[in-house]
XYZ file of C-alpha atoms in Angstrom:
614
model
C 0.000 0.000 0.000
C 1.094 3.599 -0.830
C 2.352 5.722 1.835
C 0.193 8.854 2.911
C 3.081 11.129 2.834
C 5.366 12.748 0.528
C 8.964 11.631 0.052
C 11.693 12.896 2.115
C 15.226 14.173 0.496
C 18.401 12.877 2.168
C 19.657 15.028 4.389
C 23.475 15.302 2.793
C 26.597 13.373 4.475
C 29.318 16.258 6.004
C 32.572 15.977 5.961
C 32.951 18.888 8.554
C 35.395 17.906 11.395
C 32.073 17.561 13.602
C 31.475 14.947 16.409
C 29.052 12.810 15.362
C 26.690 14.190 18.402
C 27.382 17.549 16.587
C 26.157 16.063 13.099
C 22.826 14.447 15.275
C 22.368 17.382 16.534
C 22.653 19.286 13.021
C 20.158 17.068 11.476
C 17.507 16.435 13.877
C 14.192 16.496 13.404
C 11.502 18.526 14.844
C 9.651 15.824 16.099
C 10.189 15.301 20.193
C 11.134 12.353 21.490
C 10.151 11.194 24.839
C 12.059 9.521 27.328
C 9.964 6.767 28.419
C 10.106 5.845 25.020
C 13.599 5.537 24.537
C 14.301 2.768 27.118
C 14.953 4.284 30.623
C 16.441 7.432 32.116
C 20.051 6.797 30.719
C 19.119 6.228 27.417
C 17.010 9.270 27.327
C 19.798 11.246 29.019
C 22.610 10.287 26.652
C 20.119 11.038 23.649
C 19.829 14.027 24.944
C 23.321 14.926 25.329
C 23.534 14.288 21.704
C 20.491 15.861 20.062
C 20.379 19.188 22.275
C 17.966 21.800 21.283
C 19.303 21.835 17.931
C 16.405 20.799 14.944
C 16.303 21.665 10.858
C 13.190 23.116 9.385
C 10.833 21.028 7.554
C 12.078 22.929 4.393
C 15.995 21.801 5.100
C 14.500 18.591 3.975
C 14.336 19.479 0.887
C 17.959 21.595 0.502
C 19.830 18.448 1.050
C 21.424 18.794 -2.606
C 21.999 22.448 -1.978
C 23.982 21.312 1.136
C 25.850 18.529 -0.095
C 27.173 20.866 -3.051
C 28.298 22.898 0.066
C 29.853 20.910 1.870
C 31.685 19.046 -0.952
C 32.837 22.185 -2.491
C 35.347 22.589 0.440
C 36.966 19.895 -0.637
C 37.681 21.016 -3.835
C 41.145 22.621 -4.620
C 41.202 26.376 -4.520
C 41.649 27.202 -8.020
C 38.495 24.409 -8.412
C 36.241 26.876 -6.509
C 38.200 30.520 -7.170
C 37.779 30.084 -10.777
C 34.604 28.070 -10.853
C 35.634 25.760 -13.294
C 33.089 23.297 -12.068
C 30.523 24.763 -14.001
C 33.032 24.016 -16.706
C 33.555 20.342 -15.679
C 29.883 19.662 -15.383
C 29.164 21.243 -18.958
C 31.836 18.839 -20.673
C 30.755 16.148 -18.297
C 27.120 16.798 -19.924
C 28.110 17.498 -23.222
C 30.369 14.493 -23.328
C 27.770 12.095 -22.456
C 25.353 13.707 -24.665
C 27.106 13.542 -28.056
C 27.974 9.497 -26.874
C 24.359 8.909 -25.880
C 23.054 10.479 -29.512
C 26.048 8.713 -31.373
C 25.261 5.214 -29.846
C 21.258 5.280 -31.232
C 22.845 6.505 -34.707
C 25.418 4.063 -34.939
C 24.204 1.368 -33.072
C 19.785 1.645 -33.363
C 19.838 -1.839 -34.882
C 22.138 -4.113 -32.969
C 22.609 -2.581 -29.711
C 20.056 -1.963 -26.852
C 18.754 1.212 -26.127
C 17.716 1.106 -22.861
C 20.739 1.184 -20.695
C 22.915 3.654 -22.170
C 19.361 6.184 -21.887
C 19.650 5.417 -18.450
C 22.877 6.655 -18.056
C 22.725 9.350 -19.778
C 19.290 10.457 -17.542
C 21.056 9.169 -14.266
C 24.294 11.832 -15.401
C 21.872 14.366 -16.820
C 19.535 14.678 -13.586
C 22.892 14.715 -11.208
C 24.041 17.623 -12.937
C 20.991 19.776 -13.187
C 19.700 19.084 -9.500
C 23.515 21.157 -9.094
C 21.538 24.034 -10.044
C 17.613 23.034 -9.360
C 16.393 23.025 -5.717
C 15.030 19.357 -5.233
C 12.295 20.956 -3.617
C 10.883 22.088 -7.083
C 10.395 19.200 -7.935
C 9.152 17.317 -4.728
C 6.267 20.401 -4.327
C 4.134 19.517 -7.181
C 4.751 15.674 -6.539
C 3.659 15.882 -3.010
C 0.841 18.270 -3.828
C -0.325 15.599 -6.651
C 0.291 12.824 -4.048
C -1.708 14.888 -1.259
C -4.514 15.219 -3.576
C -4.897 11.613 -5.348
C -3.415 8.842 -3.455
C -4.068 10.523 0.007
C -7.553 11.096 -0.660
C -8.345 8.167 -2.186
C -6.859 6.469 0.981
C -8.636 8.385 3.064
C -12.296 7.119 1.567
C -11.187 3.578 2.931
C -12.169 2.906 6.379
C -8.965 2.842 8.221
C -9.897 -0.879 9.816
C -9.999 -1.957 6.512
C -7.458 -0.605 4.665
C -5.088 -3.390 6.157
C -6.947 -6.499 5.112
C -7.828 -4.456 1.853
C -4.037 -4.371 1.525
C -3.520 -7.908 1.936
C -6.193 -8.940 -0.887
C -4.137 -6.309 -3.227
C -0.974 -8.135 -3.027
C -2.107 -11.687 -2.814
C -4.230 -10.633 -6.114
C -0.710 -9.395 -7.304
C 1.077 -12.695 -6.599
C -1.652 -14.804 -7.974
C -2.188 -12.771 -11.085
C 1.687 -12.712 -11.436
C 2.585 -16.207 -10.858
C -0.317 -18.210 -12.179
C -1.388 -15.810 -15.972
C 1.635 -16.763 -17.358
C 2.236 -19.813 -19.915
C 3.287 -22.899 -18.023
C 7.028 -24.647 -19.196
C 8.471 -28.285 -19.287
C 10.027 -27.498 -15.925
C 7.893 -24.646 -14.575
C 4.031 -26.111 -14.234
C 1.678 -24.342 -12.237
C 1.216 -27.000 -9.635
C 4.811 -26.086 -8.582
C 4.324 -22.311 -9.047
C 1.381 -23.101 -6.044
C 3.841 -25.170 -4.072
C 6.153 -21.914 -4.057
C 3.701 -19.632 -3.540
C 2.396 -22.158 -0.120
C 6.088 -22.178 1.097
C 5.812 -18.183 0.817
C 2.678 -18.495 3.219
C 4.113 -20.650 5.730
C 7.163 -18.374 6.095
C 5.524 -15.306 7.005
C 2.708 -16.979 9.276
C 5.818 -18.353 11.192
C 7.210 -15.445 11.615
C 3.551 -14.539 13.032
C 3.240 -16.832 14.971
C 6.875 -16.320 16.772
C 6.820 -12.353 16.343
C 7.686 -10.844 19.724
C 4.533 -8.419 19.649
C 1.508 -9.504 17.346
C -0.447 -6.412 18.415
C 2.750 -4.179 17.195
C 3.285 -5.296 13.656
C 2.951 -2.745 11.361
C 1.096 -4.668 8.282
C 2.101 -1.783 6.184
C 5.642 -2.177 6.266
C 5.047 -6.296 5.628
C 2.728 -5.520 2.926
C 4.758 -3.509 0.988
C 8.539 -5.146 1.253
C 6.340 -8.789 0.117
C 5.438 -6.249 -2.918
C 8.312 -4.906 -4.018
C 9.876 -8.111 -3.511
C 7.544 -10.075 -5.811
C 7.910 -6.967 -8.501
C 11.335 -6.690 -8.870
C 11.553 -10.406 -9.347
C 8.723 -9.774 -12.391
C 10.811 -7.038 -13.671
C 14.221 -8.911 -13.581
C 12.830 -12.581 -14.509
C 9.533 -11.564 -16.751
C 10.362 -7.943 -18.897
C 12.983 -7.813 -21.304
C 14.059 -4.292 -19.843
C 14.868 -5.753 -16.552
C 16.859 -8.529 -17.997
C 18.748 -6.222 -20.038
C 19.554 -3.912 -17.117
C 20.915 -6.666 -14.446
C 22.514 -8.340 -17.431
C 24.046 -5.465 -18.222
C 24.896 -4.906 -14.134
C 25.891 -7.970 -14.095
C 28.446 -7.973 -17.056
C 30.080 -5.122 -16.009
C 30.706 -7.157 -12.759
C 32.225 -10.458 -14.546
C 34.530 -7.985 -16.249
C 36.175 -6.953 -12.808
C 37.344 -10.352 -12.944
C 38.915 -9.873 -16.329
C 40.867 -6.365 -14.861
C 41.934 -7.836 -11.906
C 43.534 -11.055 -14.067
C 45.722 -8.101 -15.760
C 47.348 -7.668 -12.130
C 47.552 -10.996 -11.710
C 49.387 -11.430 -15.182
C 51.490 -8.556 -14.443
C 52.684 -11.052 -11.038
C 53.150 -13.954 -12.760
C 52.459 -14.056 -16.406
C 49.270 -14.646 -18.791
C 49.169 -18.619 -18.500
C 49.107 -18.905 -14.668
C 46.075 -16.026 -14.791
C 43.641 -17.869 -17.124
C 43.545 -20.830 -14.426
C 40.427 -20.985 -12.677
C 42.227 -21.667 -9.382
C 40.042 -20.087 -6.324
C 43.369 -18.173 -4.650
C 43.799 -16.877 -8.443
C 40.451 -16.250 -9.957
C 38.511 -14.991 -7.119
C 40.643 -13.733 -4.392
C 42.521 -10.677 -6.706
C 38.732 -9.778 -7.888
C 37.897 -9.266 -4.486
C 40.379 -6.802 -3.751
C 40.108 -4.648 -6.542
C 36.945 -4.583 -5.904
C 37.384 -3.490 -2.278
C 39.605 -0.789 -3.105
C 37.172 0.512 -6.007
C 34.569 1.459 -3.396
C 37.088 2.614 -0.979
C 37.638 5.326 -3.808
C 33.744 5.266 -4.646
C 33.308 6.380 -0.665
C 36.217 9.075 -0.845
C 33.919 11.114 -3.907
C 31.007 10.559 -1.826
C 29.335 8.605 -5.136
C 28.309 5.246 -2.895
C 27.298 7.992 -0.288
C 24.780 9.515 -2.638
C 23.571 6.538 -4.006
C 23.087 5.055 -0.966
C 21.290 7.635 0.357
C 18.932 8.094 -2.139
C 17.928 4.310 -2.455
C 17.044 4.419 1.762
C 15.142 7.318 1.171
C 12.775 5.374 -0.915
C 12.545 2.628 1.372
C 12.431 4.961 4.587
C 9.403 6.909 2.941
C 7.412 3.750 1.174
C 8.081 1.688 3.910
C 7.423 3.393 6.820
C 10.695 2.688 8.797
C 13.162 4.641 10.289
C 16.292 6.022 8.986
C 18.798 4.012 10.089
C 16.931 1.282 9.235
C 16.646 2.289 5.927
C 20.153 3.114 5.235
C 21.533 0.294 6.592
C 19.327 -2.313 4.423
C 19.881 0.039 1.532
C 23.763 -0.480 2.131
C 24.135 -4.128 3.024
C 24.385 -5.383 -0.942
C 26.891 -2.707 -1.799
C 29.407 -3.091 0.902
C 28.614 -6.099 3.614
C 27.156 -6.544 7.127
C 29.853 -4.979 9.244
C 30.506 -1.682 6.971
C 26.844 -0.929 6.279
C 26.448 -1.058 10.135
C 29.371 1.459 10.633
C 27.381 4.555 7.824
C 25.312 4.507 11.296
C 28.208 4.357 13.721
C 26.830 7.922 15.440
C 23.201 6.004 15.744
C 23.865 2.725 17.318
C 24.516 3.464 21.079
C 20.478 5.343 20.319
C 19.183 2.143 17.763
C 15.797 0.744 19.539
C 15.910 -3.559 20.274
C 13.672 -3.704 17.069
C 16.246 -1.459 15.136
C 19.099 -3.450 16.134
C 17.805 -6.308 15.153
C 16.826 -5.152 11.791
C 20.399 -3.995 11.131
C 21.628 -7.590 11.522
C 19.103 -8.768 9.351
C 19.814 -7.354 6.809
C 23.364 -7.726 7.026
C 22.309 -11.912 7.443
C 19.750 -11.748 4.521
C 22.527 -10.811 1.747
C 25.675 -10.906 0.625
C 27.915 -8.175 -0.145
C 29.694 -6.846 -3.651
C 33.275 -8.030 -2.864
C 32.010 -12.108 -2.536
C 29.057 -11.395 -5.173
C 32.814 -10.554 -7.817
C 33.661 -14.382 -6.453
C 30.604 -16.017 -6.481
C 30.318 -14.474 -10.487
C 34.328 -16.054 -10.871
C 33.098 -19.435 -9.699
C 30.383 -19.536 -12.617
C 26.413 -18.712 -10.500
C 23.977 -17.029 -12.536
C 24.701 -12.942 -12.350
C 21.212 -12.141 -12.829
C 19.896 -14.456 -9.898
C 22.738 -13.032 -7.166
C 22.155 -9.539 -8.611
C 18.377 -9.424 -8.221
C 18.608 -11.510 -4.877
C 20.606 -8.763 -3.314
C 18.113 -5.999 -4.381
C 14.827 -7.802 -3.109
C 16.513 -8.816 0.235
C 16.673 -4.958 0.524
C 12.407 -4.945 0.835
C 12.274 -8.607 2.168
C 14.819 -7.927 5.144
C 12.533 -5.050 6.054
C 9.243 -7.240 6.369
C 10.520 -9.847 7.867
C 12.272 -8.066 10.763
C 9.666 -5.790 11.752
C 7.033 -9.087 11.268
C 9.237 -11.101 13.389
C 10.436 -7.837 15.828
C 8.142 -5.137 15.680
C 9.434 -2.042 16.585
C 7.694 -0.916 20.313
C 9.997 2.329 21.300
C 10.565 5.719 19.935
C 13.442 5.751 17.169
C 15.879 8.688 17.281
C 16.301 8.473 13.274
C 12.203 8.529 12.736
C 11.545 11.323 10.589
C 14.684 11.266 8.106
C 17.719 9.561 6.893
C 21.200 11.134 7.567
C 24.444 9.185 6.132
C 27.280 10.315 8.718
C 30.568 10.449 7.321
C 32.607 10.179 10.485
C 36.252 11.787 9.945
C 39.030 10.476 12.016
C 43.016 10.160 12.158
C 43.071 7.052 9.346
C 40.566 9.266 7.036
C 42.569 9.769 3.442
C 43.598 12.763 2.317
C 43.259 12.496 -1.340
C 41.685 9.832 -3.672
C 45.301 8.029 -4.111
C 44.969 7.595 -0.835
C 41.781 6.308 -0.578
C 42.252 3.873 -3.157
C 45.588 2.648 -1.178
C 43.465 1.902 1.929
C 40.835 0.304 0.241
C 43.649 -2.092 -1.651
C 45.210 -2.900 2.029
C 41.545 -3.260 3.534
C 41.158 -5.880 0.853
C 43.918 -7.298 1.327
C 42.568 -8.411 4.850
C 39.455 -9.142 3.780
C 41.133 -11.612 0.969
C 43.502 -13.198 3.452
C 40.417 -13.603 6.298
C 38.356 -15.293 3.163
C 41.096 -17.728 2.047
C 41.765 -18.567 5.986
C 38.409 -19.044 6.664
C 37.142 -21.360 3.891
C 40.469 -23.478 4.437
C 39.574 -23.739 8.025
C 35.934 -24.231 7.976
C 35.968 -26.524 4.841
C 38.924 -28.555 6.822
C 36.590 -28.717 9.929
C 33.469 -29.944 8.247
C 35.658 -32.810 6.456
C 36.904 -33.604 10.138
C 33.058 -33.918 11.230
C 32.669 -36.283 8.307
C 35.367 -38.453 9.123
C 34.116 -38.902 13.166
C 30.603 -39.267 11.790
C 31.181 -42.013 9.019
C 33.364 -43.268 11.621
C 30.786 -43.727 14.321
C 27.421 -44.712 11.553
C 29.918 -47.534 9.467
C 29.166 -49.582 13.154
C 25.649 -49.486 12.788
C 25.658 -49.609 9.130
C 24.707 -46.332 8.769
C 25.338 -45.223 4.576
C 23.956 -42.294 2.044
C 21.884 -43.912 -1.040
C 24.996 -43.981 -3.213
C 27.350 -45.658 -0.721
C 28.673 -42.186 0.844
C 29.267 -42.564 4.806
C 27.118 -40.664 7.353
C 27.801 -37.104 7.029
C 26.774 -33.638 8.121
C 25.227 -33.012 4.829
C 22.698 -36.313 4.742
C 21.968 -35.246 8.255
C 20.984 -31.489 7.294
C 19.413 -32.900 3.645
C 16.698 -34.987 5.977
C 16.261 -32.016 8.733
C 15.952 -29.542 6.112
C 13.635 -31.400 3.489
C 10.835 -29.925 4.558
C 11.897 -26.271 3.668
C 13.272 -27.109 0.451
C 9.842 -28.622 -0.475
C 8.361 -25.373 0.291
C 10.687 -23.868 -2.207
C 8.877 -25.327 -5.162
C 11.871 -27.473 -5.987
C 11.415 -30.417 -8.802
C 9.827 -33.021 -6.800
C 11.842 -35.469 -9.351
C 14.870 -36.744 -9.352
C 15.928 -36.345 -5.769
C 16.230 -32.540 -6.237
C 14.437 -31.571 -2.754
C 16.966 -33.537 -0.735
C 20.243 -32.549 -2.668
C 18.482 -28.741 -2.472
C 18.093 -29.296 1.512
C 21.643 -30.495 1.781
C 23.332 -27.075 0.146
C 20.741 -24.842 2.393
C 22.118 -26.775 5.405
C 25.374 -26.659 4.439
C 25.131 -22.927 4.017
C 23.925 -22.511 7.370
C 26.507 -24.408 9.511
C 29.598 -23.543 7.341
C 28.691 -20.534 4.599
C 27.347 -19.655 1.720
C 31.483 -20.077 -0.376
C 31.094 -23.731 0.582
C 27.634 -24.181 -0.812
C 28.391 -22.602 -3.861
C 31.329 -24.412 -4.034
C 29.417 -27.692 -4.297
C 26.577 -26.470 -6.413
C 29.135 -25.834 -8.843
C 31.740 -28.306 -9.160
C 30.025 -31.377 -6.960
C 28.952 -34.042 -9.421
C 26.166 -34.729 -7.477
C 24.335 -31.327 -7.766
C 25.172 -31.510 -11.671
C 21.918 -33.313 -12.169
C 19.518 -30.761 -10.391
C 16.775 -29.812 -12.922
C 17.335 -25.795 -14.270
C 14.695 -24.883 -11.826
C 16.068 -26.587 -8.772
C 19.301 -24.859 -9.774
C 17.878 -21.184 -10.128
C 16.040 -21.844 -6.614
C 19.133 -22.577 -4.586
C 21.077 -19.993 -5.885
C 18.522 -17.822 -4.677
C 18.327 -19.665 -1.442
C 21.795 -19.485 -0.861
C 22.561 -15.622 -1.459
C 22.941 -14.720 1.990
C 25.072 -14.471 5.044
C 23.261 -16.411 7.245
C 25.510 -18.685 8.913
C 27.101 -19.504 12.159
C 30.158 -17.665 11.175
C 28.450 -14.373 10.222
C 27.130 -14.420 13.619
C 30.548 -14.220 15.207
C 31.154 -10.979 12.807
C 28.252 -9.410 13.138
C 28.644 -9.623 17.405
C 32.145 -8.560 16.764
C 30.937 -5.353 14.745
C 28.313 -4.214 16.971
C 29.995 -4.690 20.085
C 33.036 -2.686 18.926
C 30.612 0.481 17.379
C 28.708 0.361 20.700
C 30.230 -1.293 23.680
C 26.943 -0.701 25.974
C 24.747 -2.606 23.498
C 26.720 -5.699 23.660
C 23.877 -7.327 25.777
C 21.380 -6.421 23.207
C 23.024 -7.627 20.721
C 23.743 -11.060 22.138
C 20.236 -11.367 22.904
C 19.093 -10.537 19.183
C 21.449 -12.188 17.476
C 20.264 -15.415 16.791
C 16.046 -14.207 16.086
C 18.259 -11.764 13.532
C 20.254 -14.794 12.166
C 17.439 -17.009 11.436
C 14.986 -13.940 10.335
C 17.730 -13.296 7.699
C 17.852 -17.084 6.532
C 13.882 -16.945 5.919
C 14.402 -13.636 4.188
C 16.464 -14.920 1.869
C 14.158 -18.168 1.371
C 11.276 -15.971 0.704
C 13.277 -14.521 -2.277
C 14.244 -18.178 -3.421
C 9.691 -18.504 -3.126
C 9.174 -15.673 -4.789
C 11.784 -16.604 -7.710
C 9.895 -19.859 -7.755
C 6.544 -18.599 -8.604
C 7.976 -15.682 -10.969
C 10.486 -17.411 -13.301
C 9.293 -19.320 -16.693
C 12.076 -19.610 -18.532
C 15.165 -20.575 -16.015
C 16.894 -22.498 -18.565
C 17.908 -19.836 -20.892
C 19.006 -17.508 -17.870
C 21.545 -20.300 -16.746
C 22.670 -20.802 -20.390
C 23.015 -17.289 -20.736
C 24.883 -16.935 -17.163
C 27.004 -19.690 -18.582
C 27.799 -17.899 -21.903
């Protein structure tokens, strides 16, 4: 269902030398905050040490570009501003892209598509003239048009009713969706309805188990199942959305080809075409890292960031930390996304917190979605997996925790940028700390998937071991293992999946979910990919459990997501123990939902994974 207000502007990240109580206090909003709702006397009193009196005017809103051009400008070199030669550099910027953008329909109408390079081109176009425009010109007649249709119409509806009204919208949407389209060899309706059943029983668990049934707000459930099931339309149904995460996805296949140049440069063009994992994957990854390290220093992730929680924050009715955060988790992981809100977290409500791990649980992040693309999974399945965990992640935290207190960040979303001693200097800079930060993330990934994948063939020995005495054996002669234990434990969810019910498919699809769990999602891929045993999953099965494993819910990911939190905010640590395992598993069904969803949704999952392959 639509929200009832009009969309909020990001309030601009500084890069003043401000404490971060200084920037809360900058940004606040006018609403008051009370202190019984913030969790006791201490809470209230260190929230107010950090707000103050200090508020914005409902206009600053809107200004937030205005701002940000402000507060990036100091930045810029002297002669940049005396001369104001950015008005030059945006020009040729615009002009540049212009002329491309006109020459790539002439040259190109017939056997290129269209679609993406208009997008850029609009994307570029709109950044530069929103220099100049006050957002707020824009956002007046929108909210006045919103104000006087949607609002309104809204309005008519009885407010006990607009909930349940809600609810028949959507399921109409799903069923309409799912169930118009032509069936396939692989993709019959009767599995389409098993999908769409597995769908129901996750969220009326999470119903059943939510902390506060009175408390959940259906609108925020309603609307993340929505967007959820209509990005997966527009990715797996229209041509447009293929061509856009295709072309997403290509230009994130060829970061492995540019980080094999390094590698050739090391050794030499032979030992860089092997498909080794310490070869293909692991130099991706830290390219990658040091990319958005240089990304953050220009404030370009910032901005997009921002912008994408502002949607969320004002469709979805949550607050801004919560929206920023699940915004962020796809881009850059679990433990950085949690540190845009570093200022925030000592103030995050229980039901924030634990929507900040779940989303950190319910995807993965771009440096392992470069080495999950290396090891040959579908781009277009990861890709859209991350962007509907964003919505699902939402719903199912606030269905499973619904939020009870007063948030600080209700009201608006504010990225931080907090500066300290380590903070570069210059974009050379940048770029050097983001190649040495991954570096350690590299090293940590190679150490752990040794470890872990050394561990779990240690359980396997002691548990063949201990079942050859009582002549316990897999179907094909295997010994007891961890695997045939989590395949039977787990059938029962990958059933609900709307897996092939042919050819043992549910039980080899249960045994990579469980394995993903207890070790992590690198191992599971590992053995989807090169395992003969998985080779004979049906395209659909295959497509499913790459959905169901795109996430960072796992044992291990507990450990670092604990670790974050505890360091950002030593007084929480209690909370965060206590919320850590509800967040865990709420981010495991979030990402099953989107392996449901994908289930009713795709028709033609053969071609994608031939294409993926190609």
């Amino acid at each position: 269902m639509p929200s009832t207000t009009a969309p909020h502007d990001t309030v601009a990240p500084t890069t003043t030398a401000a404490s971060p109580a200084d920037q809360i206090a900058h940004r606040a909003s006018p609403a008051p905050y009370e202190e019984k709702a913030l969790g006791g006397d201490e809470r209230a009193k260190a929230m107010d040490d950090s707000v103050g009196s200090g508020s914005v005017k409902e206009g600053d809103a809107h200004r937030g570009l205005d701002i940000e051009e402000g507060e990036r400008s100091s930045q810029a070199p002297d002669w940049y501003r005396r001369y104001h030669l950015k008005h030059v550099v945006r020009a040729v910027i615009f002009l540049l892209f212009t002329g491309w953008w006109i020459a790539s329909l002439v040259l190109h109408r017939h056997d290129k598509n269209w679609v993406v390079p208009f997008l850029l081109w609009l994307a570029i176009t709109l950044r530069i003239v929103f220099f100049y425009v006050r957002v707020s010109l824009i956002w007046a007649p929108v909210a006045w048009l919103w104000n006087q249709t949607a609002v309104r119409a809204l309005a008519l509806i009885p407010e006990k009713a607009r909930t349940p009204l809600g609810a028949l919208v959507v399921v109409a949407v799903f069923l309409v969706g799912g169930f118009v389209s032509a069936e396939t060899a692989n993709n019959k309706r009767d599995s389409r309805a098993v999908s769409l059943f597995g769908l129901l029983v996750f969220v009326g668990g999470l119903w059943a188990t939510s902390r506060n049934r009175a408390a959940i707000k259906w609108h925020t459930v309603l609307v993340g199942m929505l967007m959820q099931f209509i990005i997966a339309l527009f990715v797996l149904r229209t041509t447009a959305g293929y061509d856009i995460f295709n072309f997403v996805s290509t230009l994130a296949r060829e970061l492995l080809g540019f980080a094999k140049k390094g590698v050739a440069f090391l050794t030499n063009d032979k030992i860089a075409a092997l498909t080794y994992f310490l070869i293909s994957v692991l130099p991706a990854i830290i390219f990658f890292v040091a990319l958005v390290q240089l990304l953050y220093y220009y404030h370009i992730l910032h901005w997009f960031i921002g912008k994408f929680a502002s949607f969320f924050f004002w469709s979805m009715r949550v607050s801004g930390a919560e929206a920023v955060v699940a915004a962020a988790s796809p881009f850059i992981g679990q433990g950085e996304s949690a540190m845009l809100i570093k200022p925030f977290v000592p103030y995050l409500t229980m039901a924030e917190l634990h929507q900040v791990m779940c989303s950190g649980f319910a995807t993965i992040a771009g440096s392992v979605l470069v080495a999950y693309l290396g090891m040959g999974i579908n781009p277009q399945a990861l890709i859209s997996s991350c962007v509907m965990s964003i919505p699902a992640s939402l719903a199912v935290s606030k269905l499973r925790y619904p939020e009870t207190e007063e948030s600080l960040t209700a009201g608006r979303v504010v990225v931080p940028v907090d500066k300290d001693e380590e903070a570069a200097s210059n974009g050379l800079h940048a770029f050097a700390n983001g190649t040495w930060l991954g570096l350690k993330i590299a090293g940590m990934i190679l150490s752990t998937q040794m470890c872990i994948i050394a561990f779990i063939a240690l359980i396997d020995g002691l548990l063949s071991w201990w079942g050859f005495y009582l002549n316990i054996r897999a179907a094909d002669g295997s010994g007891f293992t961890l695997e045939m234990i989590l395949g039977y434990l787990l059938y029962p969810v990958s059933f609900l999946l709307g897996v092939s019910r042919t050819g043992g498919d549910i039980y080899k699809v249960a045994q990579l979910i469980g394995l993903k769990l207890i070790a992590n999602e690198f191992v599971a891929y590992d053995q989807l990919v090169h395992n003969p045993v998985y080779q004979s999953l049906s395209p659909r099965s295959t497509l499913i459990a790459t959905y169901a494993l795109c996430g960072f819910a796992n044992i291990g990911s507990l450990g670092t997501q604990i670790g974050v939190l505890q360091q950002v905010a030593p007084g929480r640590g209690g909370d965060v123990s206590r919320l850590a395992v509800s967040a865990l598993i709420s981010g495991a069904i979030s990402t099953l939902t989107s392996a449901s969803v994908a289930g009713i949704v795709v028709t033609d999952q053969a071609s994608l994974l031939t294409n993926a392959a190609a």
